[in-house]
Short mmCIF file of C-alpha atoms in Angstrom, two decimals:
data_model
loop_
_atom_site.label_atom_id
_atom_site.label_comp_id
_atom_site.label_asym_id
_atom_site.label_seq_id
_atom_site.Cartn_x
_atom_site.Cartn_y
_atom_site.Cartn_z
CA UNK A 11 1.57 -56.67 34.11
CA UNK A 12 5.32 -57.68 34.64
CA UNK A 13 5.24 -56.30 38.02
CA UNK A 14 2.54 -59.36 39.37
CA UNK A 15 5.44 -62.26 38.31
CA UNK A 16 8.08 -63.30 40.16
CA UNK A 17 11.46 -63.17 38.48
CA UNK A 18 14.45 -65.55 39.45
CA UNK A 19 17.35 -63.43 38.61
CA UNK A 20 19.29 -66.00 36.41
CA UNK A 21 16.25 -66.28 34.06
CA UNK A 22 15.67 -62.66 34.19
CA UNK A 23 19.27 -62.78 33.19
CA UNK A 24 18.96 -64.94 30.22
CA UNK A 25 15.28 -63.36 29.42
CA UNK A 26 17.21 -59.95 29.01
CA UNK A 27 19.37 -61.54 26.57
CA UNK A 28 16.40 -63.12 24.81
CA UNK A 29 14.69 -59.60 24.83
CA UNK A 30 17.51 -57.85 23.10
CA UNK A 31 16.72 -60.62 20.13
CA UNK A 32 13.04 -60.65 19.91
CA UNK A 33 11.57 -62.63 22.57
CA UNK A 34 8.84 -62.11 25.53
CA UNK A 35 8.94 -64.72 27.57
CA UNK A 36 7.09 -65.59 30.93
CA UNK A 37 9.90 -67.75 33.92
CA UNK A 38 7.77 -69.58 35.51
CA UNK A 39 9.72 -71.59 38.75
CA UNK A 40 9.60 -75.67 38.22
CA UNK A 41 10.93 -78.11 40.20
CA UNK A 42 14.71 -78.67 38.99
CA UNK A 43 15.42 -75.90 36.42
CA UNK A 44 13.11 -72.71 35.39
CA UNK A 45 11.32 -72.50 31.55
CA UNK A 46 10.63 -69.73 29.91
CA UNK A 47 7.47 -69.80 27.65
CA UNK A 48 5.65 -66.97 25.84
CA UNK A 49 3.33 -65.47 28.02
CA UNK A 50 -0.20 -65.87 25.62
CA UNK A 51 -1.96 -63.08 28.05
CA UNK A 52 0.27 -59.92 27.10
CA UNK A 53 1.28 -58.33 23.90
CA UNK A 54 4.74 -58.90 22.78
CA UNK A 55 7.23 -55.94 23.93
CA UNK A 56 10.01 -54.51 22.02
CA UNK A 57 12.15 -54.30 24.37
CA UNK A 58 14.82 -51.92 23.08
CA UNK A 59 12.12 -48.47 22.69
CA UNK A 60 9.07 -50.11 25.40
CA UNK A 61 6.59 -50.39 23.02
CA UNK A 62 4.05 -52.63 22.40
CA UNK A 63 5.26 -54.99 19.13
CA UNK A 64 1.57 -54.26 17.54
CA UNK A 65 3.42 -50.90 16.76
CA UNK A 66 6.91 -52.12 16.37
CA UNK A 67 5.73 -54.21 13.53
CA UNK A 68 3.56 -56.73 14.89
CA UNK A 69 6.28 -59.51 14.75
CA UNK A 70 5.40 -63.41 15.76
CA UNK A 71 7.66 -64.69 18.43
CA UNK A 72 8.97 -68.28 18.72
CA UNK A 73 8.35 -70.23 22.31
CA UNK A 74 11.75 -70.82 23.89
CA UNK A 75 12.91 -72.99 26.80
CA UNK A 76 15.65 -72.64 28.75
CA UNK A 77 18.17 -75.30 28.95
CA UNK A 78 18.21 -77.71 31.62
CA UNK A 79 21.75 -77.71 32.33
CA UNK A 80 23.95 -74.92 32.08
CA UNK A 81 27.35 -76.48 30.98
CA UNK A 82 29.46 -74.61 28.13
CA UNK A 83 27.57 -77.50 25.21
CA UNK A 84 24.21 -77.50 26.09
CA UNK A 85 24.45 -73.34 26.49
CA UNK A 86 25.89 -73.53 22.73
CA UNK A 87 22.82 -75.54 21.61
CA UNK A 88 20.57 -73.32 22.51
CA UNK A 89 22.15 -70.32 21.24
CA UNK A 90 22.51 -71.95 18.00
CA UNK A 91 18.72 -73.15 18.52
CA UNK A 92 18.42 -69.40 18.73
CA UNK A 93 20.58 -68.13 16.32
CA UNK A 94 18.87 -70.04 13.47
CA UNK A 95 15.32 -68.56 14.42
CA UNK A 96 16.63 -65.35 14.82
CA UNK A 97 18.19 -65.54 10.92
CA UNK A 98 14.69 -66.65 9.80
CA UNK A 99 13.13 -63.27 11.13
CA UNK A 100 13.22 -59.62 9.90
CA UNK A 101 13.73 -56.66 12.43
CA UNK A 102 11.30 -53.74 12.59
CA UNK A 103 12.42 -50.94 11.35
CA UNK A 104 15.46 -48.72 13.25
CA UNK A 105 17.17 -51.82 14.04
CA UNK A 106 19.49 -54.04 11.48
CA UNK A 107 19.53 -58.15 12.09
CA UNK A 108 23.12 -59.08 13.57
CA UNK A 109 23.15 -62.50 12.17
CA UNK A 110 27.03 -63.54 14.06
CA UNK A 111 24.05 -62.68 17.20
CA UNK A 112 21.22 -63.10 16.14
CA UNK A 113 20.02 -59.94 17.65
CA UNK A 114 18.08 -56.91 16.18
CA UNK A 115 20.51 -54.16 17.06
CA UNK A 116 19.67 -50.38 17.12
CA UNK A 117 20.59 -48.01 14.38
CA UNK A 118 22.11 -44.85 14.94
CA UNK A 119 20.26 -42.68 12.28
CA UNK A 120 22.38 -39.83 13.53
CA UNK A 121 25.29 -41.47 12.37
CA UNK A 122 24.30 -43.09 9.41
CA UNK A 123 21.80 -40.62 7.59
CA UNK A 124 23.69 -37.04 6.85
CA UNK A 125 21.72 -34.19 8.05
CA UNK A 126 19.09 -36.35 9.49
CA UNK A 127 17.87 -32.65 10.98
CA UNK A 128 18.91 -29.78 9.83
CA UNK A 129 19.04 -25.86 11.00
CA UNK A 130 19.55 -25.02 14.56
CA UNK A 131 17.75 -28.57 15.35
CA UNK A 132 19.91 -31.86 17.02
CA UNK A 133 20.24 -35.22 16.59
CA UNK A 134 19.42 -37.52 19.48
CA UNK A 135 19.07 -41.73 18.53
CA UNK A 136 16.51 -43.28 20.01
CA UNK A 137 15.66 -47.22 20.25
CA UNK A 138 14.36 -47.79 16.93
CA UNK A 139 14.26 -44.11 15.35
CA UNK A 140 15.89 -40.77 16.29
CA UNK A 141 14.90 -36.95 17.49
CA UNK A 142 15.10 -34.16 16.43
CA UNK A 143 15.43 -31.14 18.95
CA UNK A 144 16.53 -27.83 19.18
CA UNK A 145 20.11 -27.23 20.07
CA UNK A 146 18.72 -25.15 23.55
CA UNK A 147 16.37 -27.65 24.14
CA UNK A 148 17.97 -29.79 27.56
CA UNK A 149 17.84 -33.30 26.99
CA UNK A 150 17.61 -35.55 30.23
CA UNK A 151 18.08 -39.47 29.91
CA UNK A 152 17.71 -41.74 33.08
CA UNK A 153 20.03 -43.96 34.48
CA UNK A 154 18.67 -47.16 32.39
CA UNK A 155 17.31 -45.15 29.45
CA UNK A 156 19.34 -47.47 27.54
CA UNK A 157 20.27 -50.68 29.07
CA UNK A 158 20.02 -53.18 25.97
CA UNK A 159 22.03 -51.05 23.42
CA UNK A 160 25.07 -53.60 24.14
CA UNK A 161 24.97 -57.47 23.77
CA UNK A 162 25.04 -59.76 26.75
CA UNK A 163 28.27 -61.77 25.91
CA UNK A 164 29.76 -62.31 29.38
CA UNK A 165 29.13 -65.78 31.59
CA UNK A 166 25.33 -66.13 33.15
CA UNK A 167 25.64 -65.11 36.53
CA UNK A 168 25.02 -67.70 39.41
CA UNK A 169 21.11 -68.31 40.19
CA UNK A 170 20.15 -66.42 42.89
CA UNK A 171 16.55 -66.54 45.04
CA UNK A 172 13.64 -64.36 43.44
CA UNK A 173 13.32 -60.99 44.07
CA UNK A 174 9.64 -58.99 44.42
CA UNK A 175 8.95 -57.23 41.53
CA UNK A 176 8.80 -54.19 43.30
CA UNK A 177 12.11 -54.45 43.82
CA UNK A 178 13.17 -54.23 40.32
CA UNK A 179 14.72 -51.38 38.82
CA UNK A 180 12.39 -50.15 36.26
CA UNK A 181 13.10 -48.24 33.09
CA UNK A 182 13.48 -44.53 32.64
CA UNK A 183 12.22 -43.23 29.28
CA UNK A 184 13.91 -40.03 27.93
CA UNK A 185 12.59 -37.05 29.09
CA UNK A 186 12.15 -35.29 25.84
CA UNK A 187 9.61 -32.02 24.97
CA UNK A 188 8.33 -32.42 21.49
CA UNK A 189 9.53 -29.94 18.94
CA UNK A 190 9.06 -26.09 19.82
CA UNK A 191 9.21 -26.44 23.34
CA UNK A 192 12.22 -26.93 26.14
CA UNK A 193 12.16 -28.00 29.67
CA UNK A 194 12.05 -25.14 32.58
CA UNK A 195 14.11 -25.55 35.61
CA UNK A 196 10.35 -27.31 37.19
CA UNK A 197 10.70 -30.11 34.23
CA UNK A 198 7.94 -28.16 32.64
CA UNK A 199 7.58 -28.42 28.71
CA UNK A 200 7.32 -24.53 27.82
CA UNK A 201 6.64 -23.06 24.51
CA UNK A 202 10.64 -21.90 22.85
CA UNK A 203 9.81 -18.43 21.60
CA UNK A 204 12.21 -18.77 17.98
CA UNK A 205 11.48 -15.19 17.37
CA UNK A 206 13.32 -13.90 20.22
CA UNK A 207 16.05 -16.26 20.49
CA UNK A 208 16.38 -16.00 16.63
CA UNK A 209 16.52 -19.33 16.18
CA UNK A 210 13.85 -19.27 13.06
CA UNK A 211 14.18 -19.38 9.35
CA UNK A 212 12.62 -16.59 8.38
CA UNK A 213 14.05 -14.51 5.43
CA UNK A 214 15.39 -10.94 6.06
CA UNK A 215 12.36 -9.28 4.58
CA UNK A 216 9.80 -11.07 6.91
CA UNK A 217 9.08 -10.83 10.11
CA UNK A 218 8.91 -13.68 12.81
CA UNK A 219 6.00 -14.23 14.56
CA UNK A 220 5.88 -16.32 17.54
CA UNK A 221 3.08 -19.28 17.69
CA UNK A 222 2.53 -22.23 20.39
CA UNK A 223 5.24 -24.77 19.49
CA UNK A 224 6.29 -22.93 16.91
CA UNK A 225 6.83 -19.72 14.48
CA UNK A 226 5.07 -18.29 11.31
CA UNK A 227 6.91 -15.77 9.02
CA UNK A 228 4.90 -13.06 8.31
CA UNK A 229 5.07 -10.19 5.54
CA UNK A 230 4.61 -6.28 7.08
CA UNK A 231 2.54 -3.28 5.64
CA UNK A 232 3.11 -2.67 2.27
CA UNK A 233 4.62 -5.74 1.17
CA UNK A 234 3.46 -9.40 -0.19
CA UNK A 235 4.30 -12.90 0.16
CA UNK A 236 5.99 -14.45 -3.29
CA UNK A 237 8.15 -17.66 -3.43
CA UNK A 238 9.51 -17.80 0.23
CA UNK A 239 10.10 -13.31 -0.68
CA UNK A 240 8.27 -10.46 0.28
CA UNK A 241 8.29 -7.96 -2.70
CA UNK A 242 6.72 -4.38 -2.45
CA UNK A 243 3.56 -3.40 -3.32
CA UNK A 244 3.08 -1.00 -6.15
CA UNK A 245 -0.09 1.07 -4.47
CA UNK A 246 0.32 3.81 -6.70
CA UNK A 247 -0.39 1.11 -9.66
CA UNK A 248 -4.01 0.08 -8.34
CA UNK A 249 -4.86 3.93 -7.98
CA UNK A 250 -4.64 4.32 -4.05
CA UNK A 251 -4.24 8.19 -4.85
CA UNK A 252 -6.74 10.56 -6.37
CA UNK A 253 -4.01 12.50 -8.15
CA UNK A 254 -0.43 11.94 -7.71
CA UNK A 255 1.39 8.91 -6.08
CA UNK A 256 5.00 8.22 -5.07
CA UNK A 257 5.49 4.61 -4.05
CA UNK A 258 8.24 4.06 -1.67
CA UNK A 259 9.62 0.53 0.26
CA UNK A 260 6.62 -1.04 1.71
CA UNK A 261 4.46 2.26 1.85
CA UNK A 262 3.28 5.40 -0.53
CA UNK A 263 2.70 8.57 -0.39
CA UNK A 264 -0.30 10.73 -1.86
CA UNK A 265 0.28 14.79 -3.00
CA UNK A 266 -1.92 16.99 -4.82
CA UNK A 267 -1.69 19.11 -7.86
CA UNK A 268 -1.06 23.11 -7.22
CA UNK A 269 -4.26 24.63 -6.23
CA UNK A 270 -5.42 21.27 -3.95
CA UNK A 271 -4.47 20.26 -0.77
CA UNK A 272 -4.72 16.67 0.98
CA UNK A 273 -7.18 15.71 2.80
CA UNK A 274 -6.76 14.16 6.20
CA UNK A 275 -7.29 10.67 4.68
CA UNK A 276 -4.24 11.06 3.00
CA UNK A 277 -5.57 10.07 0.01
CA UNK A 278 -8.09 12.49 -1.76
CA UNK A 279 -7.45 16.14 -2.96
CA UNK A 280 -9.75 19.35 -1.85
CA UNK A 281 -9.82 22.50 -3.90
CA UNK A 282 -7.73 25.24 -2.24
CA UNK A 283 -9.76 29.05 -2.59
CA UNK A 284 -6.52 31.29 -3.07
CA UNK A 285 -8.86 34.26 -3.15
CA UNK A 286 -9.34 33.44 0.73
CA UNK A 287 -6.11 32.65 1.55
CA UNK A 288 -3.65 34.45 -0.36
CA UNK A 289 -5.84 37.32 -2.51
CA UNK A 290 -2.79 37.27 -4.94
CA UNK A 291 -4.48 39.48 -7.00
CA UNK A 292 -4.15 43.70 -7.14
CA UNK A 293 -7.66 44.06 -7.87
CA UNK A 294 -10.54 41.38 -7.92
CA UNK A 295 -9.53 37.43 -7.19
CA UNK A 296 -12.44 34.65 -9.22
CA UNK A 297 -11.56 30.87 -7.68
CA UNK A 298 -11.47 28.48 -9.94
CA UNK A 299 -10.94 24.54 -9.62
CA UNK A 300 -7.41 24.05 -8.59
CA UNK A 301 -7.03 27.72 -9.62
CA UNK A 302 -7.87 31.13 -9.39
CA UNK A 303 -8.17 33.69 -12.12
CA UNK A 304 -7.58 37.81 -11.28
CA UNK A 305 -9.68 40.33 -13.59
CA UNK A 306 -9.06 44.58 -13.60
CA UNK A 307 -12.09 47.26 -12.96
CA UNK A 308 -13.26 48.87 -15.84
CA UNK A 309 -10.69 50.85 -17.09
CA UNK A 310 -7.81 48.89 -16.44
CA UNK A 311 -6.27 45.98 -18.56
CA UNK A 312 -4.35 43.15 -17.27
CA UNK A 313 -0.65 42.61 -17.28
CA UNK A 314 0.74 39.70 -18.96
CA UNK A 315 1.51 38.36 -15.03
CA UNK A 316 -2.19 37.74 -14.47
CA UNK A 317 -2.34 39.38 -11.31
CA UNK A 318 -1.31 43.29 -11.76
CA UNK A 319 -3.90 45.84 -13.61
CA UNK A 320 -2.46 48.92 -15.60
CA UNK A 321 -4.90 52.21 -17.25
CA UNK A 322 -6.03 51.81 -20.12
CA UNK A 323 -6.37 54.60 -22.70
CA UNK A 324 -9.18 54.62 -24.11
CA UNK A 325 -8.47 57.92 -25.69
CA UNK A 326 -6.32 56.09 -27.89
CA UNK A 327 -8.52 53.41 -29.58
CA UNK A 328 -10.06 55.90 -31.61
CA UNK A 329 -10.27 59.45 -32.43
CA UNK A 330 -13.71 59.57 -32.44
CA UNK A 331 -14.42 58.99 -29.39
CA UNK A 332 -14.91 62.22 -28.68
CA UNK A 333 -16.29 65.08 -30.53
CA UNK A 334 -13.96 67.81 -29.60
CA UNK A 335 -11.09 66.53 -27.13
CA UNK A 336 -10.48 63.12 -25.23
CA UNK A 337 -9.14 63.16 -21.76
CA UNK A 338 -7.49 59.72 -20.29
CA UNK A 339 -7.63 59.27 -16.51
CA UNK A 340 -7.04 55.92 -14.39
CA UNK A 341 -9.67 53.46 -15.21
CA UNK A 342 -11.71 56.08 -17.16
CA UNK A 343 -12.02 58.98 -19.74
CA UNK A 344 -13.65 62.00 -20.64
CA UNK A 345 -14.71 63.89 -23.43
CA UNK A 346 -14.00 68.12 -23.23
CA UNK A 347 -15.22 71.22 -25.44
CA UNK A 348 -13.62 74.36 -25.90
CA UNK A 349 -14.39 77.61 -24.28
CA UNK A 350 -17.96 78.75 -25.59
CA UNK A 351 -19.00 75.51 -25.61
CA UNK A 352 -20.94 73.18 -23.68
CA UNK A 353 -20.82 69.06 -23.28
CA UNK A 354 -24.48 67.53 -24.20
CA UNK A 355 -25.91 64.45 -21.81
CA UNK A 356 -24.00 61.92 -24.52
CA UNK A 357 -20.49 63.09 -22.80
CA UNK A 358 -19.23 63.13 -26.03
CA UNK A 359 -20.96 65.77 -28.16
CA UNK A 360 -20.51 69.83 -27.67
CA UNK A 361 -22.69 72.37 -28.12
CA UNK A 362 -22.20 76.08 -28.71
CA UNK A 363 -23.57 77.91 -26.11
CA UNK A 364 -25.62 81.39 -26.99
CA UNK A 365 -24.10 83.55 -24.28
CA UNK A 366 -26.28 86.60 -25.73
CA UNK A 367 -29.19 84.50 -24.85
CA UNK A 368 -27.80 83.64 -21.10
CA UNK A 369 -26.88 86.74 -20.96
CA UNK A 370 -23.14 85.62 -20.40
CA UNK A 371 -21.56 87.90 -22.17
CA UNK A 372 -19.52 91.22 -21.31
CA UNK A 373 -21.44 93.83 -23.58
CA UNK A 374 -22.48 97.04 -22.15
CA UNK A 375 -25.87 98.57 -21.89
CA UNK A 376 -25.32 100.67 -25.20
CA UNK A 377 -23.72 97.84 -26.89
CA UNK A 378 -25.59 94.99 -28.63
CA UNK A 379 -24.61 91.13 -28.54
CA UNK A 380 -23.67 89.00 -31.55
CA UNK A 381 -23.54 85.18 -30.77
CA UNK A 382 -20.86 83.36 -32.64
CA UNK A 383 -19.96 79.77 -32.71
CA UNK A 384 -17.61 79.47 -29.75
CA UNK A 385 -18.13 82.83 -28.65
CA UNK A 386 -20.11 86.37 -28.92
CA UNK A 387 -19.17 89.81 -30.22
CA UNK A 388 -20.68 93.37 -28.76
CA UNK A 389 -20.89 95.76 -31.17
CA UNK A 390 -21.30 98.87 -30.55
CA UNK A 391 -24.22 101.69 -31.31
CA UNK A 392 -24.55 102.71 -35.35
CA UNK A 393 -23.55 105.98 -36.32
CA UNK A 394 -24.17 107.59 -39.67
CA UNK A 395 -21.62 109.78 -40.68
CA UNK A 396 -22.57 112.49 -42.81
CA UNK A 397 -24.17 112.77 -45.50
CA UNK A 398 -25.73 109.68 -43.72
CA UNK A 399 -28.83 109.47 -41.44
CA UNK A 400 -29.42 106.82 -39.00
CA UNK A 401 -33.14 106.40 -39.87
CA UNK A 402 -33.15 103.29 -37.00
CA UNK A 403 -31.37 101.04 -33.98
CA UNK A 404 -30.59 98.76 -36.98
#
């Protein structure tokens, strides 16, 4: 650890210039002047982001030593002794080679690449790559969160006696929440709800829903996801309804012929009895599926409306119906015979009727009864004028 070494502040100086290049060293005090030599016990540092050069890109460093005198020439050399190794070495990537320097220098991809981050989202460089955070998202950088970004390039300060590591100033990495979250007033990392701050990128026919770190769009009811679109579904074309359908925006709707009524699943159809409910019929009401038929009493016929019943005349289908006369009533008939006759069991047929033998007649006692068809006759008692003789009752 850097914190165990003690640091003479003109070679941490000059080591901070070497860091900015590519160099770890390790100042170790000698009698006369201090050298700097790669410390074989660490990994190598990139000093410009803090992290380990295994992930920076691994690079080799050359062992440097500081000069033993520090007039204007000698100073020169070494730079120059630096400068050339510097121009034989690549920097990792997020940093371009100065070669007037000889340093690796930081890239502002914010800068340089357009629309590095696009949407609602911000820009922010970093040492060696770059952020991107939303716009609400507060971004707090420490008082040395970038120390290195400029080139040493004034006079070495004066040596001065070491200093405990403890008292060193140490550096402040960016406190930055990763994407989909902001820092709280506690310098908490909380979840950025996108949905209610409208800050996603969902289209206007989906629906934002709100996930940890981030936000899913989402199609509602009724409606399926297509190309980035949500487009209707056509229920009524996969048969959702038993009879009739009516698709609307992101629903349907279900209705039932005349003589059916919905059920409560909204879907299916139930035959309706009209004969139970309404009776729209005058005389007698037969259900049928969906339907209901009406039918007259004997008698009656009906009426081109289906419902009413009128009389029917029989007496006019035929004139035979009846032997002697036909009499229409409502819903029925009846045959009649004329006086002195009488109707047989058939209710059609008549019958003369002997009223000398029923003794319906209005003869007298000295008058005798003739039965005629229809009728009767009293005659009366034979007398023989003369020369006649009545020789009997006959």
């Amino acid at each position: 650890m850097l914190s165990n070494i003690p640091w003479d502040l003109h070679s941490v100086s000059y080591f901070r210039r070497i860091l900015t290049v590519t160099f770890l060293a390790l100042c170790l005090p000698s009698p006369g002047n201090a050298q700097c030599r790669p410390d074989p016990s660490s990994p190598s540092i990139n000093h410009s982001s803090g992290i380990p050069d295994s992930e920076a890109g691994g690079r080799q460093h050359q062992k440097a030593q500081k000069p033993p005198a520090r007039n204007g020439a000698d100073e020169a050399g070494v730079q120059g002794v630096f400068r050339k190794a510097m121009l034989s070495q690549q920097c990792t990537n997020g940093f371009d080679l100065d070669r007037q320097t000889g340093q690796c220098l930081d890239v502002d991809e914010c800068r340089t690449i357009p629309e590095a981050c696009r949407g609602d989202m911000m820009c922010v460089n970093q040492n060696g790559g770059y952020l991107c955070i939303p716009r609400t998202n507060p971004v707090y950088r420490g008082p040395y969160s970038n120390p290195y970004s400029t080139p040493y390039s004034g006079p070495y300060p004066a040596a001065a006696p070491p200093v405990s590591a403890s008292n060193y100033p140490t550096i402040s990495r960016p406190l930055v929440c990763r994407f989909g979250y902001q820092m709280d007033e506690g310098n908490q990392c909380v979840d950025v709800d996108e949905c209610a701050t409208d800050s996603h990128q969902c289209n206007p026919t989906q629906i934002c829903i709100n996930t940890e770190g981030g936000y899913t769009c989402s199609c509602t009811d009724g409606y399926w996801l297509l190309e980035g679109q949500c487009l209707d579904i056509d229920e009524c074309r996969y048969g959702y309804c038993q009879q009739l359908c009516a698709n609307v925006p992101g629903s349907y709707s279900c209705t039932c012929n005349p003589g059916f009524t919905l059920n409560e699943d909204g879907r299916s159809c139930q035959d309706v009895n009209e004969c139970t409910t309404e009776n729209p019929c005058v005389q007698t009401c037969v259900n049928t599926y969906g339907s209901f038929i009406c039918r007259c009493d004997p008698g009656y016929e009906l009426e081109d409306d289906g419902v009413h019943c009128s009389d029917m005349d029989e007496c006019s289908f035929s004139e035979f119906l009846c032997q002697h006369e036909c009499v229409n009533q409502p819903g029925t008939y009846f045959c009649s015979c004329p006086p002195g006759y009488i109707l047989l069991d058939d209710n059609r047929s008549c019958q003369d009727i002997n009223e000398c033998e029923h003794r319906n007649h209005t003869c007298t006692p000295l008058q005798s009864c003739y039965n005629l068809q229809g009728g009767f006759k009293c005659i009366d008692p034979i007398r023989c004028e003369e020369p006649y003789l009545q020789i009997g009752d006959k």
